[in-house]
Short mmCIF file of C-alpha atoms in Angstrom, two decimals:
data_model
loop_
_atom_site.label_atom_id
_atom_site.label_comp_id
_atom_site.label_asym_id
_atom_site.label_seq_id
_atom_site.Cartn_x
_atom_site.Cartn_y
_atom_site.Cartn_z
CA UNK A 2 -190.15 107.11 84.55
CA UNK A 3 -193.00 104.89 85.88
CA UNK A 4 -192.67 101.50 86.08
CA UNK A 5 -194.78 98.60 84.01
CA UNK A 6 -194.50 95.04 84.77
CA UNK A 7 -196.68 93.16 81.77
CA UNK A 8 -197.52 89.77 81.88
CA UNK A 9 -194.26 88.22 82.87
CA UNK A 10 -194.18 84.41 82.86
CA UNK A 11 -190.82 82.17 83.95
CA UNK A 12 -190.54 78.60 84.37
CA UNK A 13 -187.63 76.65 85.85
CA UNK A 14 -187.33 73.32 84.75
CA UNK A 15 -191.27 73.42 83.89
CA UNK A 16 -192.57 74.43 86.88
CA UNK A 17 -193.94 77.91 86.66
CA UNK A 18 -192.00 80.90 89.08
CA UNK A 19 -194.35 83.41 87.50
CA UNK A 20 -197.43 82.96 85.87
CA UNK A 21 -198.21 85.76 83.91
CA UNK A 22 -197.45 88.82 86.43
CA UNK A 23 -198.76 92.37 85.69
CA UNK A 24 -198.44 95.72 87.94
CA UNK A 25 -197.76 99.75 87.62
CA UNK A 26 -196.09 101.89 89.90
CA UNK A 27 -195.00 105.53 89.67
CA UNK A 28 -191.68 106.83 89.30
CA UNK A 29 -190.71 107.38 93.32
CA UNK A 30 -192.77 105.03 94.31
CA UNK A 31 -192.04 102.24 97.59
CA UNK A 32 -193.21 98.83 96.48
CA UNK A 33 -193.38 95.82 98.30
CA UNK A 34 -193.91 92.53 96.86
CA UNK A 35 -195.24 90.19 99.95
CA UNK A 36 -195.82 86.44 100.01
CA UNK A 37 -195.01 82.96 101.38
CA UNK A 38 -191.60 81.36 99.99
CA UNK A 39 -191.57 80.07 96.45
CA UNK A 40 -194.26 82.48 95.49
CA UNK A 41 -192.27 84.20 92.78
CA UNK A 42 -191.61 87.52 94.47
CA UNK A 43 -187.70 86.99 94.78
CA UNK A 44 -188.17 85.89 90.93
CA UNK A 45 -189.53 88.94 90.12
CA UNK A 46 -187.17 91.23 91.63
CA UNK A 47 -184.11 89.12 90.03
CA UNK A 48 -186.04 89.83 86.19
CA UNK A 49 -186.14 93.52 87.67
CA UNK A 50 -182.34 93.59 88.33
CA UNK A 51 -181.32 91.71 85.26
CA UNK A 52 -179.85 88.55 86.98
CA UNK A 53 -182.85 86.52 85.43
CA UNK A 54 -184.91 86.62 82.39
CA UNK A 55 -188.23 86.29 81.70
CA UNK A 56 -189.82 83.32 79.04
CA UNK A 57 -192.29 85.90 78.12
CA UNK A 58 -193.46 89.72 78.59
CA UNK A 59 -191.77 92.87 79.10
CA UNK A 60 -190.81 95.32 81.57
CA UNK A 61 -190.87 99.26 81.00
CA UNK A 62 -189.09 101.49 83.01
CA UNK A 63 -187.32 104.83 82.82
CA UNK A 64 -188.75 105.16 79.19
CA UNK A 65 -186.86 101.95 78.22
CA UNK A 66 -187.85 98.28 77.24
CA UNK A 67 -185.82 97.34 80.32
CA UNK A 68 -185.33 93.92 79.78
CA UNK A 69 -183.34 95.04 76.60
CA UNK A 70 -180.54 96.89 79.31
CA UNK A 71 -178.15 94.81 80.44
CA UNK A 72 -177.92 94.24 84.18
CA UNK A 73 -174.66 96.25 84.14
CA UNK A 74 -176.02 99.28 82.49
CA UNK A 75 -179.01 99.37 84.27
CA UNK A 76 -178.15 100.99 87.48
CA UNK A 77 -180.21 99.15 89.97
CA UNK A 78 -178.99 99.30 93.23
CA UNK A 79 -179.75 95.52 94.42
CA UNK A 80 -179.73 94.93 97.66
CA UNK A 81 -178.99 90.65 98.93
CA UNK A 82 -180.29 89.21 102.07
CA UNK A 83 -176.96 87.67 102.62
CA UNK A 84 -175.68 90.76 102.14
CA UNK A 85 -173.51 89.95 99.61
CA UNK A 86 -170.06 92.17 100.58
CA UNK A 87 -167.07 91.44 99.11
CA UNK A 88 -165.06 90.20 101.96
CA UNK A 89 -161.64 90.71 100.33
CA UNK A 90 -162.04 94.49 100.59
CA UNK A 91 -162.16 97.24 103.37
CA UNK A 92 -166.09 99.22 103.39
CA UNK A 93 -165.07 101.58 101.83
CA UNK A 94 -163.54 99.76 99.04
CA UNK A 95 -166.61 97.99 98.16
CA UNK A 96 -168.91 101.25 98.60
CA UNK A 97 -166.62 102.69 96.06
CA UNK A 98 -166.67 99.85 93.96
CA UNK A 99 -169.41 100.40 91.08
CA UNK A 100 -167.64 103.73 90.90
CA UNK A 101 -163.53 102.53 91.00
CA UNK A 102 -164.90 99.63 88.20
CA UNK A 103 -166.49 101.75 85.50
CA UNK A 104 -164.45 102.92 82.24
CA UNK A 105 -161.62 105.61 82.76
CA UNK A 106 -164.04 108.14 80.37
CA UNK A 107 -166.66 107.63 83.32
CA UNK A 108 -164.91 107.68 86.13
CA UNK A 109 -165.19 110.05 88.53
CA UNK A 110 -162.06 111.23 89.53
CA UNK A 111 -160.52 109.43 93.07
CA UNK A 112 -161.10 112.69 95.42
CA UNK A 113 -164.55 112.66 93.93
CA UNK A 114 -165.17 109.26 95.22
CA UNK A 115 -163.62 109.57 98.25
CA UNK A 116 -166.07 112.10 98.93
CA UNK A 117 -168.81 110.45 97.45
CA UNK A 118 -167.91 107.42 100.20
CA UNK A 119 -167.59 109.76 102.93
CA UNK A 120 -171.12 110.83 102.34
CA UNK A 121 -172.86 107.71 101.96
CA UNK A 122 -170.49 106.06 105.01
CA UNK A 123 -172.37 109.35 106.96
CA UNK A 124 -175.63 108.55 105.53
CA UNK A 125 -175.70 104.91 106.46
CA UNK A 126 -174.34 106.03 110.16
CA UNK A 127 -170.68 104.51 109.43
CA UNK A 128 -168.41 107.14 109.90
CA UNK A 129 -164.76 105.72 110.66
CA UNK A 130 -165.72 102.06 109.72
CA UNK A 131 -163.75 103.15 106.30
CA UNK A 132 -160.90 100.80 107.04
CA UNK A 133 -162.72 97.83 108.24
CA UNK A 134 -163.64 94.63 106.79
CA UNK A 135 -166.81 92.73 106.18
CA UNK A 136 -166.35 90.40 108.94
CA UNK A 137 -165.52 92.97 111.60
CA UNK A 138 -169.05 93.92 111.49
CA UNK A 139 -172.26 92.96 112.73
CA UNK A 140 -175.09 92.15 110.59
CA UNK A 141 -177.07 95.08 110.66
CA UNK A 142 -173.71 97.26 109.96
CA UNK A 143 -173.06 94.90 106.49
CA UNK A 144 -176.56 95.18 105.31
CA UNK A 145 -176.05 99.26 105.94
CA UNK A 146 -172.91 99.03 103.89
CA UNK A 147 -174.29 96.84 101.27
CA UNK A 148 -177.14 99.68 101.04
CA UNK A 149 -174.53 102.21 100.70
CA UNK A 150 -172.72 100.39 98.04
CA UNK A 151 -175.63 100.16 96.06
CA UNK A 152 -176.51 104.04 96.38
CA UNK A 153 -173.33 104.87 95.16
CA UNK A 154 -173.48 104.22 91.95
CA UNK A 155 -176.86 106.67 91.75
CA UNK A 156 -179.04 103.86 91.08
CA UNK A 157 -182.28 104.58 89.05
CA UNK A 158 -184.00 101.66 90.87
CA UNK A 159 -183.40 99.99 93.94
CA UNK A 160 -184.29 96.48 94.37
CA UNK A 161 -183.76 94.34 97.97
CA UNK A 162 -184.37 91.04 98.62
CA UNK A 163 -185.46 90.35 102.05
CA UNK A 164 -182.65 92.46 103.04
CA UNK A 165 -183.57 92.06 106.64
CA UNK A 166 -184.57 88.62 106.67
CA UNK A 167 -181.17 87.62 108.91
CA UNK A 168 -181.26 90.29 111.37
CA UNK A 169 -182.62 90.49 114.70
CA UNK A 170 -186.25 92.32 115.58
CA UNK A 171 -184.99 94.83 117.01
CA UNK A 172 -182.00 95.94 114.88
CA UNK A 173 -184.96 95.06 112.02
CA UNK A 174 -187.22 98.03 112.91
CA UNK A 175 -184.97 100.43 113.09
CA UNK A 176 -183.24 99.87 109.69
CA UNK A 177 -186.98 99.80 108.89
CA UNK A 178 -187.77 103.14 109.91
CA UNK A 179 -184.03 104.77 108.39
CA UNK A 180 -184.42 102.78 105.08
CA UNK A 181 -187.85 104.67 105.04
CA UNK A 182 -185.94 107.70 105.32
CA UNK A 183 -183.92 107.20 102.98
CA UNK A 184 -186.61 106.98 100.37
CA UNK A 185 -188.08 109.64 101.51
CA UNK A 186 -185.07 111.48 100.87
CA UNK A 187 -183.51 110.18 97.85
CA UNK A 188 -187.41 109.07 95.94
CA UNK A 189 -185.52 106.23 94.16
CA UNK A 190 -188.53 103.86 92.85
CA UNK A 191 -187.67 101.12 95.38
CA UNK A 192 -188.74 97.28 95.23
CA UNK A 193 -188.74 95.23 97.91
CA UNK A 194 -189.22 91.82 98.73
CA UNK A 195 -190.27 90.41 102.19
CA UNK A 196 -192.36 87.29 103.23
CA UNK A 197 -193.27 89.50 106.21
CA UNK A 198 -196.47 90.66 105.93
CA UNK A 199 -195.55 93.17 108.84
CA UNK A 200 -192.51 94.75 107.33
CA UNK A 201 -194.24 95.43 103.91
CA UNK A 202 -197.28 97.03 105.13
CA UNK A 203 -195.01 99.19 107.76
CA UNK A 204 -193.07 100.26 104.40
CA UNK A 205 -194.68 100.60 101.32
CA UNK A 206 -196.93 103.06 99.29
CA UNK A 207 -198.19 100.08 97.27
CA UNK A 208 -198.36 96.09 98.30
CA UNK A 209 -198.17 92.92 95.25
CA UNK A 210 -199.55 90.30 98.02
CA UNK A 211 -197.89 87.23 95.52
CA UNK A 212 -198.64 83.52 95.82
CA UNK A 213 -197.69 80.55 93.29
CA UNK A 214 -196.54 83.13 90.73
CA UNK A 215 -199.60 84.71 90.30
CA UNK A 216 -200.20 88.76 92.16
CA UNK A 217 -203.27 88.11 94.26
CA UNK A 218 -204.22 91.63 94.92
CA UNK A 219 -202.05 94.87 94.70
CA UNK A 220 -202.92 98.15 95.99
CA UNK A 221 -202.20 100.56 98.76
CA UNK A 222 -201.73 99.00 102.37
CA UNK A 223 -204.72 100.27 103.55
CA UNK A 224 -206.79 99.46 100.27
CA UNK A 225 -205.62 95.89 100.88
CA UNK A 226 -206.02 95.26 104.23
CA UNK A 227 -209.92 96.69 104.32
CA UNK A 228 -210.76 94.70 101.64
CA UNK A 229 -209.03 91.47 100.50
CA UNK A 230 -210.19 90.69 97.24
CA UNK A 231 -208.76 86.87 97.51
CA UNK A 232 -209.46 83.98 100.42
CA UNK A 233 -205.42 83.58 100.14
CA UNK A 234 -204.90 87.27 100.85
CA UNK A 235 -207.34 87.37 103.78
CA UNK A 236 -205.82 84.23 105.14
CA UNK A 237 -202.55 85.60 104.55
CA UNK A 238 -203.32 88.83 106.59
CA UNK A 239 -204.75 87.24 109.23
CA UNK A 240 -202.23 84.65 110.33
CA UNK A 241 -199.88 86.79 109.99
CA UNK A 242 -201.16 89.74 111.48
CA UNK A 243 -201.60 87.67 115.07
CA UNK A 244 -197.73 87.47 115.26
CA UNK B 19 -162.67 60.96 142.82
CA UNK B 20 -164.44 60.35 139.72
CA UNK B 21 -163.44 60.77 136.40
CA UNK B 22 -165.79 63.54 135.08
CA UNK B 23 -166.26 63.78 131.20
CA UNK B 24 -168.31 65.94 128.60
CA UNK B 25 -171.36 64.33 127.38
CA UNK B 26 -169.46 63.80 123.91
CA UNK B 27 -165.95 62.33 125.44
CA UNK B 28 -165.19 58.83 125.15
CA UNK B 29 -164.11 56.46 127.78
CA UNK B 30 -160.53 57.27 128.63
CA UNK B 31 -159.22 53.72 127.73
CA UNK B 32 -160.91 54.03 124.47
CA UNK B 33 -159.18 57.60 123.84
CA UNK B 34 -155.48 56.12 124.62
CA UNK B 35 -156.34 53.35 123.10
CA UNK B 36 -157.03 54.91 120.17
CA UNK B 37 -154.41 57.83 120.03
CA UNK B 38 -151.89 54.78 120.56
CA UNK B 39 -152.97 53.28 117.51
CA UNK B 40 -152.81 56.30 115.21
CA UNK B 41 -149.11 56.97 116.44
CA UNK B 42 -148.17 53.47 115.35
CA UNK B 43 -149.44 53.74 112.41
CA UNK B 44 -148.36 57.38 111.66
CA UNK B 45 -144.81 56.19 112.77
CA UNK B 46 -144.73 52.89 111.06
CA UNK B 47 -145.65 54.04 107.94
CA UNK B 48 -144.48 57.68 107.80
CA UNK B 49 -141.84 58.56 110.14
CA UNK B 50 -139.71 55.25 110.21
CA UNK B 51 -139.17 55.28 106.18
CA UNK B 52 -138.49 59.04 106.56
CA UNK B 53 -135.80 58.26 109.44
CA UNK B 54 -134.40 55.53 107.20
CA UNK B 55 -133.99 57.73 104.25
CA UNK B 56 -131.77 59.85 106.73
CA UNK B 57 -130.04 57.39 108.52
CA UNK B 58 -128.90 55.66 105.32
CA UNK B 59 -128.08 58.80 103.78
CA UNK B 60 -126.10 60.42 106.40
CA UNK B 61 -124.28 57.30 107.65
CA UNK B 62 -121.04 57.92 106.76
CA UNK B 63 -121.48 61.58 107.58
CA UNK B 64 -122.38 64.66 105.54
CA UNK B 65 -119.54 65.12 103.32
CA UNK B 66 -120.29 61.55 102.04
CA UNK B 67 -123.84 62.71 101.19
CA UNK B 68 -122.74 65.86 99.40
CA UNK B 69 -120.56 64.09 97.24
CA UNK B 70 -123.15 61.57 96.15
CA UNK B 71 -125.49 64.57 95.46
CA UNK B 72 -122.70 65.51 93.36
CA UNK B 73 -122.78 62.21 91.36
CA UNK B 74 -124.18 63.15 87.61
CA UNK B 75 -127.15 60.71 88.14
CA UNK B 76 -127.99 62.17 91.25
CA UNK B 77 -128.51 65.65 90.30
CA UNK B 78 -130.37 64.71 86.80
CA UNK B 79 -132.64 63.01 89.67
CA UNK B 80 -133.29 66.03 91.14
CA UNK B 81 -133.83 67.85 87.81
CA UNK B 82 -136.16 65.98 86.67
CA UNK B 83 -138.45 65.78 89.74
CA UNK B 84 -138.09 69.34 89.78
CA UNK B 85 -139.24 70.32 86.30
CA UNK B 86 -142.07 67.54 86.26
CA UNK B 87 -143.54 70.11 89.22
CA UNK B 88 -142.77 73.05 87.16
CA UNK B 89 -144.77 71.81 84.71
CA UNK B 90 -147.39 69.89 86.58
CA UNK B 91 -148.44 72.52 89.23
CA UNK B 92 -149.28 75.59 86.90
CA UNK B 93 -151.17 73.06 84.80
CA UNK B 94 -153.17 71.33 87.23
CA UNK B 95 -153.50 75.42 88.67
CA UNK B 96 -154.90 76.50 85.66
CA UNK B 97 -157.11 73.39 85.02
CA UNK B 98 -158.30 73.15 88.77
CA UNK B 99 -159.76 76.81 88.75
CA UNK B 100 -160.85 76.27 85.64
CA UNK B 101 -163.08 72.87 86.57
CA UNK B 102 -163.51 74.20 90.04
CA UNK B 103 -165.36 77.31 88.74
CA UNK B 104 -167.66 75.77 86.64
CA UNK B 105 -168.60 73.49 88.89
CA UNK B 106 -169.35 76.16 91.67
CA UNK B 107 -170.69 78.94 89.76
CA UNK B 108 -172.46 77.37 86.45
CA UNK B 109 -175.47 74.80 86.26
CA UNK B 110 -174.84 73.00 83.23
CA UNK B 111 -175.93 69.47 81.95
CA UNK B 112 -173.52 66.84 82.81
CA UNK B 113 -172.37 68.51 85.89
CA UNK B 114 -172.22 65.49 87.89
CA UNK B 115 -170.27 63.55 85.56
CA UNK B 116 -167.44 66.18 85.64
CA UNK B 117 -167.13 66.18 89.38
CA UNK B 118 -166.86 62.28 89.37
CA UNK B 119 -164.16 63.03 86.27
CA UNK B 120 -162.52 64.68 89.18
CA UNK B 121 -162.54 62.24 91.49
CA UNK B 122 -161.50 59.80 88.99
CA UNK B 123 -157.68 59.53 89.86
CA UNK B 124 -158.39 59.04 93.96
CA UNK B 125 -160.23 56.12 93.08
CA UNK B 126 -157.84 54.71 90.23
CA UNK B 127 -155.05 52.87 91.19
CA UNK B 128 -151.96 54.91 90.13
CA UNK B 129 -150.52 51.49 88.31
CA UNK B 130 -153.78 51.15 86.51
CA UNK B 131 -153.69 54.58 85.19
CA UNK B 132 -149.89 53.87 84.14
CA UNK B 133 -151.05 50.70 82.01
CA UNK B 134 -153.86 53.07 80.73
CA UNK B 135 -151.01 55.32 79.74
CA UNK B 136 -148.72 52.42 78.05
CA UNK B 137 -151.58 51.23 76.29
CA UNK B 138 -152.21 54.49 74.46
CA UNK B 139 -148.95 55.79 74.15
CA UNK B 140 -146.76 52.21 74.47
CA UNK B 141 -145.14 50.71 71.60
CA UNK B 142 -147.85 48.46 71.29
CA UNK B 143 -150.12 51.01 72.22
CA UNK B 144 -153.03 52.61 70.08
CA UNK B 145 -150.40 55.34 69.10
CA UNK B 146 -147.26 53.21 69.83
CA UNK B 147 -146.34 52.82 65.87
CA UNK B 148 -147.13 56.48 64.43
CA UNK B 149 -145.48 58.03 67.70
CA UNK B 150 -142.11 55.99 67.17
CA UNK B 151 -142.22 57.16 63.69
CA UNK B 152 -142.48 60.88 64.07
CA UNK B 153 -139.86 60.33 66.61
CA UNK B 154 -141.40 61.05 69.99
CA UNK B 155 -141.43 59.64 73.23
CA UNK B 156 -143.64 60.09 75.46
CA UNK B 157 -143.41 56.42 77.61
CA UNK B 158 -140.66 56.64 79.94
CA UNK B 159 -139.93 59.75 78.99
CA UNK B 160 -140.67 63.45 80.40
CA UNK B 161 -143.97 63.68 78.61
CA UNK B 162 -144.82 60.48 80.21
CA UNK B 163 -143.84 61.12 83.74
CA UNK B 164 -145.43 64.77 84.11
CA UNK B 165 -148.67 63.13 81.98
CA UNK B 166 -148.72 60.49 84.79
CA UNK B 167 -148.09 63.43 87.61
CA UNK B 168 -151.20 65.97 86.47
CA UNK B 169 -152.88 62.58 86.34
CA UNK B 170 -152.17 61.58 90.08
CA UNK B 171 -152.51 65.07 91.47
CA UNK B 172 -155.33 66.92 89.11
CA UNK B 173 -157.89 66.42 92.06
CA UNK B 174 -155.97 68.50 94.28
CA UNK B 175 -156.82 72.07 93.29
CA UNK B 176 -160.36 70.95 92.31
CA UNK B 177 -161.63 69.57 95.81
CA UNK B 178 -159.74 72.29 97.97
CA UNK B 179 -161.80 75.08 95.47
CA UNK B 180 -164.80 73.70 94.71
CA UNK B 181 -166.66 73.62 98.55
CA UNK B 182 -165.17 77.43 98.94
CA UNK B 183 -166.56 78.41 95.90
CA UNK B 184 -169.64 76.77 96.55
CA UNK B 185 -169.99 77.92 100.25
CA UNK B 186 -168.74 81.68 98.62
CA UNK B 187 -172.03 81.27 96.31
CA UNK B 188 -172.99 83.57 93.17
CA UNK B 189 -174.60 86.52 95.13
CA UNK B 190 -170.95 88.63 95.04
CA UNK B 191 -170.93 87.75 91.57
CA UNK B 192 -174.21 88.99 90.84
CA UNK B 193 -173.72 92.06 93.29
CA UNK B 194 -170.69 92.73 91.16
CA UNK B 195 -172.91 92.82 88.07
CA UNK B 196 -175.16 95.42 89.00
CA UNK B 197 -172.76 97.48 90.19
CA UNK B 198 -171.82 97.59 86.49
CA UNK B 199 -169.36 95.29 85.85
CA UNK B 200 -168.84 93.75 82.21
CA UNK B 201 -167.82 90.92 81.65
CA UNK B 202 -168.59 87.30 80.83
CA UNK B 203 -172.15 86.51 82.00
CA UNK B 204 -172.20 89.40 82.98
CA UNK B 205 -169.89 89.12 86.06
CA UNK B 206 -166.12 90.40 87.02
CA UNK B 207 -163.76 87.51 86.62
CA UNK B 208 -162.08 89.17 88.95
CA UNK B 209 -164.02 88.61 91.43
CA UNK B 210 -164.86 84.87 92.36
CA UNK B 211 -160.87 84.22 91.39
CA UNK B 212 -160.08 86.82 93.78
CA UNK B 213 -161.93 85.90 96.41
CA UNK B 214 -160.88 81.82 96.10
CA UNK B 215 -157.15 83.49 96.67
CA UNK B 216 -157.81 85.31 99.88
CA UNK B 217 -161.46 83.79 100.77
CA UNK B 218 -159.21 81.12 103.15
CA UNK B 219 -157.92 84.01 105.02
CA UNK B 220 -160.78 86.53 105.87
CA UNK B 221 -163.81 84.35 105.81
CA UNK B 222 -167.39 85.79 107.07
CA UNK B 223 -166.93 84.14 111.07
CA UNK B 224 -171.21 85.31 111.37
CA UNK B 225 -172.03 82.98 108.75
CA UNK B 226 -170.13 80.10 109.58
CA UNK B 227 -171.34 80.80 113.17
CA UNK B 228 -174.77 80.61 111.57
CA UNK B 229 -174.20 77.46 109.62
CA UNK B 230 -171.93 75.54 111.21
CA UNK B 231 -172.21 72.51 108.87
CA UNK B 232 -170.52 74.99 106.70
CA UNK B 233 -167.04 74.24 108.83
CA UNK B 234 -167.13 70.29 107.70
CA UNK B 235 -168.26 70.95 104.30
CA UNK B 236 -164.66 73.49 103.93
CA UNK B 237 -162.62 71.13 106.33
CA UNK B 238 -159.50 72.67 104.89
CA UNK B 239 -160.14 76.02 105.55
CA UNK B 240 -161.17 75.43 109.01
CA UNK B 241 -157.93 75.30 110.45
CA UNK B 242 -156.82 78.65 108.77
CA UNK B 243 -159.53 80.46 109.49
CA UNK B 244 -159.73 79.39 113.34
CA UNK B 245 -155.86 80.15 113.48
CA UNK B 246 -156.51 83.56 112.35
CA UNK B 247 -158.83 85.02 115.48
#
């Protein structure tokens, strides 16, 4: 169930997003892909999820040429930095939703899901914010919800996109720390974009350090920080790591 | 005592003066022909009114402008969210050109888009001869006036859509999607139409807070949205 990125290229309107990207992780694993803005990690993640497609190379995962699965059949859990809620419905309406939309034969049955919500509403440290709506909460509360929306449907991978990019420090740690958790307890092979150098090294097993679509280095945090193969990645450390 | 006044507030004179002038013109133009129609109507009371509503030519009057809406308001519905959303959710080539298709019948005069409409369909019209022979009007005729009406009013649904779809943006869509949702593209058409419907009502307050440039570029759906909290 490991997954293998090989050689992925994309180009919008010629200029290159990805230029030939390569990278392994294990099934379970907590990867973070880390770089400046237009750098091609949010690019990456979208070919990951399915709401982009590659020009060239493939993507393994779960014993499948992934790119082949549709983005609706491929259970990946995405996570948006806008969060991304459907306003029109209460939490747990949209928590419930990749369940409440699949085919009658798959359906699980409406107690079922109500208890399914329940759980994840406990997990994500919402319990009695059922009947709410999206813009009775704060940010930090959506992005919870948005996480618990994607669990729900069991997801095989979970991709976010800066999904703490619009939140405050403080309310940024600590989902930090509980999202952490949450992989630990779940082990869903979990990608996750951030520009913040910070975040990704606080969070993952295994760093991409990206810039202008190519993967500078990738390796453990600790691998990359003692020894930064690139100028770009040791430049990229260092500014970063006096904020 | 001195007049004190926000950085941003005009010059008192300059508000009056200026409120003064909007009420002329709003009565001039609007209110006076309004109290005319009234006046006129009701002068020799409401009984006399009644009857003339009565008169045959009155109430085909009536009919008619009442069916051209029947007709014209689904249509330009269905053809609104249908322009609207592929505008707001597609990038496709030739994009532009639709949008200024749009706009097209703001900036037309509604008399030049008549003549457009006699010369194709008049008697001397490009199909003036073969349309009087297969016996159909269309010129002064129903066809005519509801083909002038969708005409006048198509931008309507379009601009009121097309900044809340835009401001709405693709991520629900996409969200949607790998949640599992079929459909075309790979998104719930459920969804974006759903949201247009009720998006005027429970809009995300944070973000607008955020973005506040977002408020002028949904003008309409300021005013409902601020009414609601």
């Amino acid at each position: 169930m490991s997954l293998v990125v090989d050689s992925i290229v994309k180009k919008f309107e010629r200029f290159p997003a990805l230029n030939g990207v390569s990278l392994e992780a294990p099934q379970g694993a907590f990867l973070a892909l880390v770089g400046p803005s237009g750098s091609g990690k949010t690019t990456l993640l979208r070919i990951l999820g399915g709401l982009e497609f590659p020009d060239s190379g493939s993507v393994r995962f779960a014993d499948l040429n992934w790119l082949d699965v549709p983005a609706r059949d491929r259970r990946a859990g995405f996570v948006f930095q806008q969060y991304a809620l459907f306003k029109h419905m209460t939490v747990e309406k949209n928590i419930a939703f990749g369940l409440t939309v699949r085919t009658k034969k798959l359906r699980p049955p409406k107690e079922e899901i109500a208890r399914r919500v329940e759980e994840l509403l406990a997990l994500v440290q919402l319990e009695g914010y059922n009947k709410r709506y999206p813009s009775q909460l704060s940010g930090g509360q959506k992005q919870r919800v948005a996480l618990a929306r994607a669990l729900a449907i069991e997801p095989r991978m979970l991709l976010l996109d800066e999904p703490f990019g619009a939140l405050d420090a403080k309310v940024r740690k600590e989902l930090r720390g509980w999202l952490r958790s949450i992989h630990e307890r779940m082990g869903i092979t979990t990608v996750f974009v951030t520009h913040d150098q910070e975040e990704a090294f606080a969070l993952a097993d295994l760093v991409a350090v990206m810039n202008a679509g190519k993967i500078e280095q990738y390796g453990t945090p600790a691998d990359v920080r003692r020894a930064p193969k690139t100028p770009f990645v040791a430049d990229f450390l260092e500014i970063h790591a006096g904020i | 005592m001195r007049f004190r006044r926000y950085p941003t507030q005009d010059h008192p004179l300059t508000r009056i003066g200026l409120s003064l002038i909007a009420i002329g013109v709003v009565t001039l133009f609007l209110l006076l022909p309004l109290a005319t129609v009234f006046t006129e109507a009701l002068r020799q009371g409401f009984a006399m009114a009644w009857d003339a509503l009565k008169d045959p030519d009155a109430r085909a009057a009536v009919r008619l402008t009442l069916l051209t809406a029947a007709i014209a308001v689904p249509l330009n519905a269905i053809f609104g969210i249908a322009a609207s959303w592929a505008i707001a959710k597609f990038d496709f080539r030739g994009k532009q050109f639709l949008t200024t298709l749009i706009d097209l019948p703001f900036s037309i005069s509604p008399v030049v888009s008549g003549l457009i409409y006699v010369l194709i369909f008049g008697l001397q019209g490009w199909f003036g001869e073969s349309l009087r022979d297969a016996n159909i009007k269309i010129i002064f005729a129903l066809p005519g006036i509801v083909l002038a009406t969708i005409f006048v009013t198509f931008p309507f649904v379009a601009r009121e859509l097309i900044p809340l779809m835009e401001d709405q943006g693709r991520d629900e869509e996409e969200a949607a999607t790998s949640l599992g949702v079929a459909g075309n593209r790979d998104s719930d058409p459920q969804i974006p139409s759903r949201m247009a419907l009720r998006g005027r009502h429970r809009r995300d307050a944070p973000a607008l807070k955020a973005n506040p440039c977002l408020w002028s570029s949904t003008p309409s759906s300021k005013s409902s949205s601020a009414s609601r909290r």
